[in-house]
Amino acid sequence: MADLKLTFMRELNKDQLKQAEKVAKAAIAMGIDPSFAVSIAFKEGSLDPKTIDSPKKAMGMMQVVPDTGKAYGYTEKDLRDFDKNLDAGLKNIKEALAYANNNPKLAAIYYHSGP
C-alpha cells in the first residue's frame, strides 16, 4: 500500500484499510496525493463503500452528489457503483485542487461544499 502517513489509519478496520488502498492506488493513477484522497474518502464516507446517502443526496463512499456525478458523465445509478463513485470523487478532487491552486485546505472545502 502507498505509504500513507495519516493518524487515523491505525483506527481503521480491515475493510476500511482495503478501501483506503483502492483509493490510494486510483489517486496515484490520477496524479493526486493519495493521502489527500484517502483523507477525503474517510471524512466523506468513512471509507465504507456502502455509506448511506446524505440528506443532500450525496452518494457512496465519496459522497458525490448527482449533479457532480453528471458533470463527469455518471448517472445516479452509476454513482451506486463503487468504482464509478470513486472515479467521480477523484475527478472532483482533481478539479478542486486545480481551482484552489493546489491548496489542500481550500480544495477540501470546495469538494465538500461544491463549487
Coordinates of C-alpha atoms in Angstrom, one line a residue:
M1 CA 0.0 0.0 0.0
A2 CA 1.1 3.6 -0.5
D3 CA 3.0 5.0 2.4
L4 CA 0.1 7.0 3.9
K5 CA 1.2 8.9 7.0
L6 CA -2.3 9.6 8.3
T7 CA -3.0 9.4 12.0
F8 CA -6.5 7.8 11.6
M9 CA -5.1 4.8 9.7
R10 CA -4.3 2.8 12.8
E11 CA -8.0 3.1 13.9
L12 CA -9.4 1.5 10.7
N13 CA -10.7 -2.0 10.4
K14 CA -9.6 -4.4 7.7
D15 CA -12.4 -3.5 5.3
Q16 CA -11.6 0.2 5.6
L17 CA -7.9 -0.4 5.1
K18 CA -8.8 -2.3 1.9
Q19 CA -10.8 0.6 0.7
A20 CA -8.0 3.0 1.6
E21 CA -5.7 1.0 -0.6
K22 CA -8.1 1.2 -3.5
V23 CA -8.5 4.9 -3.1
A24 CA -4.7 5.4 -2.8
K25 CA -3.9 3.4 -5.9
A26 CA -6.6 5.2 -8.0
A27 CA -5.4 8.6 -6.7
I28 CA -1.8 7.9 -7.7
A29 CA -3.0 6.8 -11.2
M30 CA -4.8 10.2 -11.5
G31 CA -1.8 12.2 -10.2
I32 CA -3.5 13.1 -6.8
D33 CA -1.7 12.9 -3.5
P34 CA -3.0 9.5 -2.1
S35 CA -3.0 10.8 1.5
F36 CA -5.3 13.7 0.5
A37 CA -7.6 11.4 -1.5
V38 CA -7.8 8.8 1.4
S39 CA -8.5 11.6 3.9
I40 CA -11.4 12.9 1.8
A41 CA -12.8 9.4 1.4
F42 CA -12.5 8.9 5.2
K43 CA -14.1 12.2 6.0
E44 CA -16.9 11.9 3.5
G45 CA -17.9 8.2 3.7
S46 CA -15.7 6.6 6.4
L47 CA -14.0 4.5 3.7
D48 CA -17.2 2.5 3.5
P49 CA -18.5 1.7 0.0
K50 CA -22.0 1.1 1.5
T51 CA -22.2 4.6 3.0
I52 CA -25.8 5.7 3.1
D53 CA -27.0 8.8 1.1
S54 CA -26.7 12.1 2.9
P55 CA -29.7 14.4 3.4
K56 CA -28.4 16.4 0.5
K57 CA -28.4 13.2 -1.7
A58 CA -24.6 12.8 -1.7
M59 CA -24.0 9.1 -2.6
G60 CA -21.5 6.4 -1.9
M61 CA -18.1 6.4 -0.2
M62 CA -17.0 9.6 -1.9
Q63 CA -20.4 11.2 -1.2
V64 CA -20.8 12.5 -4.7
V65 CA -24.0 14.5 -5.4
P66 CA -25.8 13.6 -8.6
D67 CA -25.1 17.0 -10.3
T68 CA -21.4 16.5 -9.7
G69 CA -21.5 12.9 -11.0
K70 CA -23.4 14.1 -14.1
A71 CA -20.6 16.6 -14.8
Y72 CA -18.3 13.6 -15.1
G73 CA -20.7 11.6 -17.2
Y74 CA -22.2 9.5 -14.4
T75 CA -25.9 8.9 -13.7
E76 CA -27.3 8.4 -10.2
K77 CA -27.4 4.7 -10.8
D78 CA -23.7 4.8 -11.8
L79 CA -22.8 6.6 -8.5
R80 CA -24.0 3.5 -6.7
D81 CA -21.2 1.5 -8.3
F82 CA -18.0 1.7 -6.1
D83 CA -15.6 2.2 -9.0
K84 CA -17.7 4.9 -10.7
N85 CA -18.3 6.7 -7.4
L86 CA -14.6 6.6 -6.7
D87 CA -13.7 7.9 -10.2
A88 CA -16.2 10.7 -9.9
G89 CA -14.9 11.6 -6.5
L90 CA -11.3 11.7 -7.6
K91 CA -12.1 13.7 -10.6
N92 CA -13.8 16.2 -8.3
I93 CA -10.8 16.2 -6.0
K94 CA -8.6 16.9 -9.0
E95 CA -10.8 19.8 -10.1
A96 CA -10.9 21.1 -6.6
L97 CA -7.2 21.1 -6.3
A98 CA -6.8 22.9 -9.7
Y99 CA -9.4 25.5 -8.6
A100 CA -7.7 26.1 -5.3
N101 CA -4.1 26.3 -6.8
N102 CA -3.2 23.0 -5.1
N103 CA -4.1 24.3 -1.6
P104 CA -5.5 21.2 0.1
K105 CA -7.5 23.1 2.7
L106 CA -9.3 25.1 0.1
A107 CA -9.7 22.1 -2.1
A108 CA -11.3 20.1 0.7
I109 CA -13.8 22.9 1.3
Y110 CA -14.5 23.0 -2.5
Y111 CA -15.0 19.3 -2.5
H112 CA -17.3 19.2 0.5
S113 CA -19.5 22.2 -0.3
G114 CA -19.3 22.2 -4.1
P115 CA -18.0 24.9 -6.5

